[in-house]
Backbone as JSON Lines, residues from 0, in Angstrom:
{"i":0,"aa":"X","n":[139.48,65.59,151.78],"ca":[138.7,64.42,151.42],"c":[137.3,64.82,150.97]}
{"i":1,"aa":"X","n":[136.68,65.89,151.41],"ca":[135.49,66.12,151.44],"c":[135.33,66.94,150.03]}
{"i":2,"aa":"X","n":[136.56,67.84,149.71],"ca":[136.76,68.33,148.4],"c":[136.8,67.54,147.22]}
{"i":3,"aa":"X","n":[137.47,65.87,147.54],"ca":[137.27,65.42,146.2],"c":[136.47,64.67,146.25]}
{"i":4,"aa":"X","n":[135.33,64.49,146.92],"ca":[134.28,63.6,147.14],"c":[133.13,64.69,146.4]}
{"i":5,"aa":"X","n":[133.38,66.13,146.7],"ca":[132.54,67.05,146.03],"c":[132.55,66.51,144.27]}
{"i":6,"aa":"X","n":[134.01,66.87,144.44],"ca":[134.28,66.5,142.52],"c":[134.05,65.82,141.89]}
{"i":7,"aa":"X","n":[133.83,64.72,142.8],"ca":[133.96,63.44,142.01],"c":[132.32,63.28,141.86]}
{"i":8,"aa":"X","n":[131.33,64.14,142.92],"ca":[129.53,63.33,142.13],"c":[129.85,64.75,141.96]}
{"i":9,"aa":"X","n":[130.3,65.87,141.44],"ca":[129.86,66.73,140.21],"c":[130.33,66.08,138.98]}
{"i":10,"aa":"X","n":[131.83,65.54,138.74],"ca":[131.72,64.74,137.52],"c":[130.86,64.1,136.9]}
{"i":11,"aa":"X","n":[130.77,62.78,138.43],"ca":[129.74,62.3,137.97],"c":[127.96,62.76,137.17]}
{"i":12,"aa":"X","n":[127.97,63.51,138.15],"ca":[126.39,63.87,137.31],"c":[126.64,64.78,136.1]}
{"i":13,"aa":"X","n":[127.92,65.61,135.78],"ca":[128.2,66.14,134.48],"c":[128.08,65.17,133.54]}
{"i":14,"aa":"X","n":[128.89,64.09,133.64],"ca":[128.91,63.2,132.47],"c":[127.83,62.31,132.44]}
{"i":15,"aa":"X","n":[126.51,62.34,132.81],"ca":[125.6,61.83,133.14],"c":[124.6,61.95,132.47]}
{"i":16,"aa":"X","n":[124.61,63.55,131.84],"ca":[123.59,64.14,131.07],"c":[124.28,63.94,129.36]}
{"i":17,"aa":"X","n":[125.53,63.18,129.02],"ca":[125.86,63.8,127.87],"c":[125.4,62.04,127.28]}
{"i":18,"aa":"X","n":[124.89,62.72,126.38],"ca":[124.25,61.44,125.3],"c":[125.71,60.64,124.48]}
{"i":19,"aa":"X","n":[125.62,59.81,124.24],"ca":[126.75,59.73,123.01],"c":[125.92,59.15,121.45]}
{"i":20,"aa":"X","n":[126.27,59.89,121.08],"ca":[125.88,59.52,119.55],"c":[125.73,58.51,119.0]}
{"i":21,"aa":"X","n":[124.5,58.26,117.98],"ca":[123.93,57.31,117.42],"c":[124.81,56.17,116.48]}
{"i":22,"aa":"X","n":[125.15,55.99,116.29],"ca":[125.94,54.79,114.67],"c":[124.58,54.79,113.96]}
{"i":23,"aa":"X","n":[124.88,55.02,112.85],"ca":[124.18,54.44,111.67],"c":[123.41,53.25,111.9]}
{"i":24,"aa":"X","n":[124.62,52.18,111.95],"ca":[123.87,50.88,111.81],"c":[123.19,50.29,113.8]}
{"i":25,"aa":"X","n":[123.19,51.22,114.4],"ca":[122.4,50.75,115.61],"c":[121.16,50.67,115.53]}
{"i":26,"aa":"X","n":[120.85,49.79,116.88],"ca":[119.18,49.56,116.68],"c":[118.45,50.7,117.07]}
{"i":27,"aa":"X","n":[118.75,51.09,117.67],"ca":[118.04,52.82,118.34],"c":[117.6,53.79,116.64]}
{"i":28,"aa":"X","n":[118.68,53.51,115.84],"ca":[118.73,54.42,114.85],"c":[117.97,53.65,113.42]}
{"i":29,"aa":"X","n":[117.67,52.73,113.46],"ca":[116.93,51.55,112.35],"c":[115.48,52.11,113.18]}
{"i":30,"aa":"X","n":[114.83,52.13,114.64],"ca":[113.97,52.36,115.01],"c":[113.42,53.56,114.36]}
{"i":31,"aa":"X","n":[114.26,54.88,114.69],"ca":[113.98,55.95,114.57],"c":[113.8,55.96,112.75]}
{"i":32,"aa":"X","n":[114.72,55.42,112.23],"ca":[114.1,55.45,110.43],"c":[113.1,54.83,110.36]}
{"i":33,"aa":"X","n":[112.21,53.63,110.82],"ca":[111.12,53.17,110.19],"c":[110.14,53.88,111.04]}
{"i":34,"aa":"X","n":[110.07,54.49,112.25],"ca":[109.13,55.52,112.68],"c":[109.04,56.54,111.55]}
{"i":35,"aa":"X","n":[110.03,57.35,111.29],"ca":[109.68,58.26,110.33],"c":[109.36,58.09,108.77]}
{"i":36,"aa":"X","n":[109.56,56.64,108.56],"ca":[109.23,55.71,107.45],"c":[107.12,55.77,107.02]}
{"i":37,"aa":"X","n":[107.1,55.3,108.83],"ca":[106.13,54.66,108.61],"c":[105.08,56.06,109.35]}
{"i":38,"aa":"X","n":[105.58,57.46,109.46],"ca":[104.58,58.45,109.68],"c":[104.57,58.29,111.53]}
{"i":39,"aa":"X","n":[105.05,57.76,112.11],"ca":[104.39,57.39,113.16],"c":[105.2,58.79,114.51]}
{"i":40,"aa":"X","n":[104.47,60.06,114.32],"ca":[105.5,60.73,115.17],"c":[105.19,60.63,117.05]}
{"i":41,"aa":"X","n":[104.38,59.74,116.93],"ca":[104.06,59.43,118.65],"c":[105.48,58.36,119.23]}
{"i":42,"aa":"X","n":[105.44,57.35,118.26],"ca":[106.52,55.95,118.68],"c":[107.88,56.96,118.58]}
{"i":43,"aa":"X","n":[107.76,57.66,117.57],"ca":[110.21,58.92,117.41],"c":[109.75,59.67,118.55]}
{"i":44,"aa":"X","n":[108.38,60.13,118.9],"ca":[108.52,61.21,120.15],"c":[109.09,60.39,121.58]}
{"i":45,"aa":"X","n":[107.9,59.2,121.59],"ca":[108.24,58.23,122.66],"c":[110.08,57.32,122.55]}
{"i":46,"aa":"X","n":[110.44,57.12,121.44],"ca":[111.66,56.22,121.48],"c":[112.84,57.89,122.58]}
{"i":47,"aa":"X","n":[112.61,58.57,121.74],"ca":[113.67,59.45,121.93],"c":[113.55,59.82,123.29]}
{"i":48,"aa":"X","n":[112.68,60.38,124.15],"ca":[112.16,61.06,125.83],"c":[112.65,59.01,126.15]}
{"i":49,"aa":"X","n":[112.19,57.98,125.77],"ca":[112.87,56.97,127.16],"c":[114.47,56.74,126.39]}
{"i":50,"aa":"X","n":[115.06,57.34,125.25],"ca":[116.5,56.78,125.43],"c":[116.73,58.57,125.6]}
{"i":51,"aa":"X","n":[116.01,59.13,126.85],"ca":[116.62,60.48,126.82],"c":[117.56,60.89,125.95]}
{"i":52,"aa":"X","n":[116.98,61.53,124.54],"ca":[117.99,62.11,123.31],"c":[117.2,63.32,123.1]}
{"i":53,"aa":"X","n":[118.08,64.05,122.19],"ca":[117.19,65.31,121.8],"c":[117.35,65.15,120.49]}
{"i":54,"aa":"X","n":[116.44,64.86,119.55],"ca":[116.66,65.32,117.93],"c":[117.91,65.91,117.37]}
{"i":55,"aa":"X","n":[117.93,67.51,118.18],"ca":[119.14,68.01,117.33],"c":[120.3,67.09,117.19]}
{"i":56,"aa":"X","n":[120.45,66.6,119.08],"ca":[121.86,66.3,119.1],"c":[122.33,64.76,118.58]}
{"i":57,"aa":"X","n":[121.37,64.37,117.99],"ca":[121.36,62.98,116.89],"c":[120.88,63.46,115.38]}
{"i":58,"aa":"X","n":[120.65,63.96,115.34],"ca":[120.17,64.36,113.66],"c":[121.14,64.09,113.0]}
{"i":59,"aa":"X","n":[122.51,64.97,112.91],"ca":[123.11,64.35,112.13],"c":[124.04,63.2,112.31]}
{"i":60,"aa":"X","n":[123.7,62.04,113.06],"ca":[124.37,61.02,113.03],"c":[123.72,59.73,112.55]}
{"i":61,"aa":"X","n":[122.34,60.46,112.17],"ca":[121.31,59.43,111.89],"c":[121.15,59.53,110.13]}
{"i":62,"aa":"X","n":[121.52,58.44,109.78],"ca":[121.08,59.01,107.95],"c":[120.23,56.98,107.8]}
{"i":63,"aa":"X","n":[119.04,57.22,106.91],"ca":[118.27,56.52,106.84],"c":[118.15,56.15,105.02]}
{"i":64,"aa":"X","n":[118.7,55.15,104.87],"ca":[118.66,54.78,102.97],"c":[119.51,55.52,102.51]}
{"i":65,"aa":"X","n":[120.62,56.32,103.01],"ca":[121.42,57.24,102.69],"c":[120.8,58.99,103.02]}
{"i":66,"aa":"X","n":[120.08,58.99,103.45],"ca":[119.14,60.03,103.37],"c":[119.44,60.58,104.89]}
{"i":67,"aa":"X","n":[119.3,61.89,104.76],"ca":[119.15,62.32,106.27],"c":[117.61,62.32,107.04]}
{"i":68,"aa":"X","n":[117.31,62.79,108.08],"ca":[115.96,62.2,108.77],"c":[114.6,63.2,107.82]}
{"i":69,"aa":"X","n":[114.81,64.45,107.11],"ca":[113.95,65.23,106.81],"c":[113.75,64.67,105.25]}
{"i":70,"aa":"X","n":[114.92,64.01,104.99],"ca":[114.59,63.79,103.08],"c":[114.26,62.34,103.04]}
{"i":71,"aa":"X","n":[114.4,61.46,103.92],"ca":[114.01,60.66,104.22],"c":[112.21,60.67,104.53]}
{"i":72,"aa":"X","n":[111.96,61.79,105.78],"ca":[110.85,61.54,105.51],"c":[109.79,62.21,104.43]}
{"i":73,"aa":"X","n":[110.47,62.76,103.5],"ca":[110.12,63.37,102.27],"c":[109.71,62.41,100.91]}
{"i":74,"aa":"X","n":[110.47,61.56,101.18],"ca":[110.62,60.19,100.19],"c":[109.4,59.78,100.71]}
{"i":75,"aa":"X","n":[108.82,59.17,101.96],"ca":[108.38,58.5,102.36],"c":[106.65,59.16,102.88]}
{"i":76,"aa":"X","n":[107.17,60.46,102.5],"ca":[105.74,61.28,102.35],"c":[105.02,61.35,104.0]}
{"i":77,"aa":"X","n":[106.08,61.62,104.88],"ca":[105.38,61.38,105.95],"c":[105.57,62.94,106.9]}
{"i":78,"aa":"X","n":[104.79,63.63,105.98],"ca":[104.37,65.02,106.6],"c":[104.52,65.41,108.22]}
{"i":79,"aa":"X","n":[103.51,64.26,108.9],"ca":[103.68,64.8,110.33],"c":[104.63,64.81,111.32]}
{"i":80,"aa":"X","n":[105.51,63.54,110.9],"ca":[106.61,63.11,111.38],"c":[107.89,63.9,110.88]}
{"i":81,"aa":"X","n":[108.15,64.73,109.43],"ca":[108.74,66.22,109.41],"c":[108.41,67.24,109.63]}
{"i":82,"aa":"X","n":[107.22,67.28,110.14],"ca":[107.11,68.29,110.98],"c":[107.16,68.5,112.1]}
{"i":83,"aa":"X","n":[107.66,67.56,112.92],"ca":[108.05,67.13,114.41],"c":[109.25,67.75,114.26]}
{"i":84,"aa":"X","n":[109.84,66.97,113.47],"ca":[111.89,66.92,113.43],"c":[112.28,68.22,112.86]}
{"i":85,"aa":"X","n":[111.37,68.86,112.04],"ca":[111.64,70.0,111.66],"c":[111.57,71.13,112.7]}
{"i":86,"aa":"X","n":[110.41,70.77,113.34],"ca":[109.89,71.96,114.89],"c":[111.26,71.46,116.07]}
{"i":87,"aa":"X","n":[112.02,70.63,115.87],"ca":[113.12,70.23,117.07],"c":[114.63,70.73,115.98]}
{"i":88,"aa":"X","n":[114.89,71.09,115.16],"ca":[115.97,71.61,114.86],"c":[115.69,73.13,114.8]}
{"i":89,"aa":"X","n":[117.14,73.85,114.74],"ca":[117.29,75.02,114.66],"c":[117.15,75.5,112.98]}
{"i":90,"aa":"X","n":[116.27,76.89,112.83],"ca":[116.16,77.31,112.1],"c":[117.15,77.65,111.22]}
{"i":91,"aa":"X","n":[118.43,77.7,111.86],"ca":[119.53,77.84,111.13],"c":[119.82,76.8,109.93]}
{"i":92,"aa":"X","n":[120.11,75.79,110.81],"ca":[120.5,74.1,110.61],"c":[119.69,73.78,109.26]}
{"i":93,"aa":"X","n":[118.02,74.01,109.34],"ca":[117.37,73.38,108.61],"c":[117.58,74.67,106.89]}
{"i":94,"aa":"X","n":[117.68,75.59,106.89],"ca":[117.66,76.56,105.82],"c":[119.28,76.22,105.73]}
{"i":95,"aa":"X","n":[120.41,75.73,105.6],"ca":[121.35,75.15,105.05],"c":[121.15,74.21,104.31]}
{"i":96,"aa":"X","n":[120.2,73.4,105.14],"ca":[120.19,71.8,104.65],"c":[120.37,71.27,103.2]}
{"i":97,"aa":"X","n":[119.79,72.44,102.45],"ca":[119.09,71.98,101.43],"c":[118.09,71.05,100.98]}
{"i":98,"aa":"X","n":[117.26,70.92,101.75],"ca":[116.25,69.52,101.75],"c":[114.82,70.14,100.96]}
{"i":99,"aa":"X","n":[114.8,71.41,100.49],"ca":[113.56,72.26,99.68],"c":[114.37,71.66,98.54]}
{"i":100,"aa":"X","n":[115.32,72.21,97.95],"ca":[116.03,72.15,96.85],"c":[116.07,70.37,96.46]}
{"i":101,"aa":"X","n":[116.83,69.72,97.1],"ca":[117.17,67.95,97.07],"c":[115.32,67.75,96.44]}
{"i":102,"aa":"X","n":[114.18,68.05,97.62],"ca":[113.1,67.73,96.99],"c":[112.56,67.9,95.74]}
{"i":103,"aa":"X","n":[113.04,69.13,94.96],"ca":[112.55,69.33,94.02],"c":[112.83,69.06,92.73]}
{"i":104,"aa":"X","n":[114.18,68.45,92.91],"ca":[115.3,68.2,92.1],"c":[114.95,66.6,91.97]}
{"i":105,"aa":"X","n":[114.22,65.92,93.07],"ca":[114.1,64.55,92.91],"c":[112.45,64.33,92.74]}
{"i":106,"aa":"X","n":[111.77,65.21,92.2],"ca":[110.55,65.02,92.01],"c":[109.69,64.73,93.01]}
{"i":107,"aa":"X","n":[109.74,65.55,94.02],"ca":[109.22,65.54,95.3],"c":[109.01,66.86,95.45]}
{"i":108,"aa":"X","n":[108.7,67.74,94.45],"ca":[108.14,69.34,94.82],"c":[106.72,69.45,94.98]}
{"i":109,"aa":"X","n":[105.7,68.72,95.02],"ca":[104.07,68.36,95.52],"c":[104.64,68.27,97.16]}
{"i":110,"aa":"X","n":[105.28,68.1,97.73],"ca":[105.39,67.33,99.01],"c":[105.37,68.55,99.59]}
{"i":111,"aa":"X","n":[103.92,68.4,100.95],"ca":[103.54,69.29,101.44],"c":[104.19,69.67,102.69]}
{"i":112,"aa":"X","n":[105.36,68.74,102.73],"ca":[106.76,69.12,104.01],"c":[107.66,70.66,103.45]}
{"i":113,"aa":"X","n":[107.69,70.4,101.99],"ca":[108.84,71.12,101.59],"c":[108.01,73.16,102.38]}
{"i":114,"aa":"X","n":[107.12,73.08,102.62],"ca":[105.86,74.26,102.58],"c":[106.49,74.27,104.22]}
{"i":115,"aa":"X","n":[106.85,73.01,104.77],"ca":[107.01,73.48,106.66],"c":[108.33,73.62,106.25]}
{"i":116,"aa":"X","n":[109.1,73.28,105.34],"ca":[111.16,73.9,105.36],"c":[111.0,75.06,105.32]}
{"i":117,"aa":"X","n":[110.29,75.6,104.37],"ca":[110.17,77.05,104.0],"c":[109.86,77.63,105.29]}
{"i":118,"aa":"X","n":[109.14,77.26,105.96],"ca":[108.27,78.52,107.05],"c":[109.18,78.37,107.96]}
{"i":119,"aa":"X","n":[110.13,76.71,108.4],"ca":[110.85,77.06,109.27],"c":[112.38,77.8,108.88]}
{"i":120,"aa":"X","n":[113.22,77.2,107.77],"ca":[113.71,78.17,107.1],"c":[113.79,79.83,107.62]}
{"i":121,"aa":"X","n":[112.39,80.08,107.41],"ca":[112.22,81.75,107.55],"c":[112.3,82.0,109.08]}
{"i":122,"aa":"X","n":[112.46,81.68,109.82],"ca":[112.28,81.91,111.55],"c":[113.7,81.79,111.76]}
């Protein structure tokens, strides 16, 4: 008895920590696009720490105007707020992306984000 009483609050607190992923059309995820819309990287730092999420593990479930969260905030020229989301993904992740290239191709090569892809890119 005492064995599956163990198991059962280790389950419990295992499945406790696992987030489940965003939908597109949720309100959590309309939040997080007009934060990075509107530059604001205090309100995406604060939404995300109280719906305990981590960037990475929503990034790609979040696409904003069709856009993912970095070309999105590229469109929208909001430097500080890709450079948040950029400093919370893996260096790997982001030098795949193609989001230097997409920028430049859509007349967004002035945009002084594409300068933080590159540096994180390189790490």
């Amino acid at each position: 008895m005492k064995a599956k009483l163990i198991t059962l609050a280790t389950v419990i607190a295992a499945t406790s920590f696992i987030s489940t992923p965003v939908a597109a059309n949720d309100q959590l995820a309309q939040s997080i696009c007009s934060y990075v819309a509107a530059d604001n990287k205090n309100n995406l730092r604060k939404t995300l720490a109280d719906n305990r999420l981590r960037l990475r593990a929503v990034y790609d479930g979040i696409v904003c105007d069709g856009l993912p969260l970095v070309r999105h905030a590229i469109k929208h020229n909001a430097a500080d707020t890709a450079g948040f989301i950029l400093s919370q993904l893996p260096g790997s992740l982001v030098a795949a992306s193609g989001d230097a290239e997409w920028a430049a191709s859509n007349g967004f090569a002035a945009s002084p984000i594409i300068a933080t892809i590159k540096e994180r890119s390189a790490s």
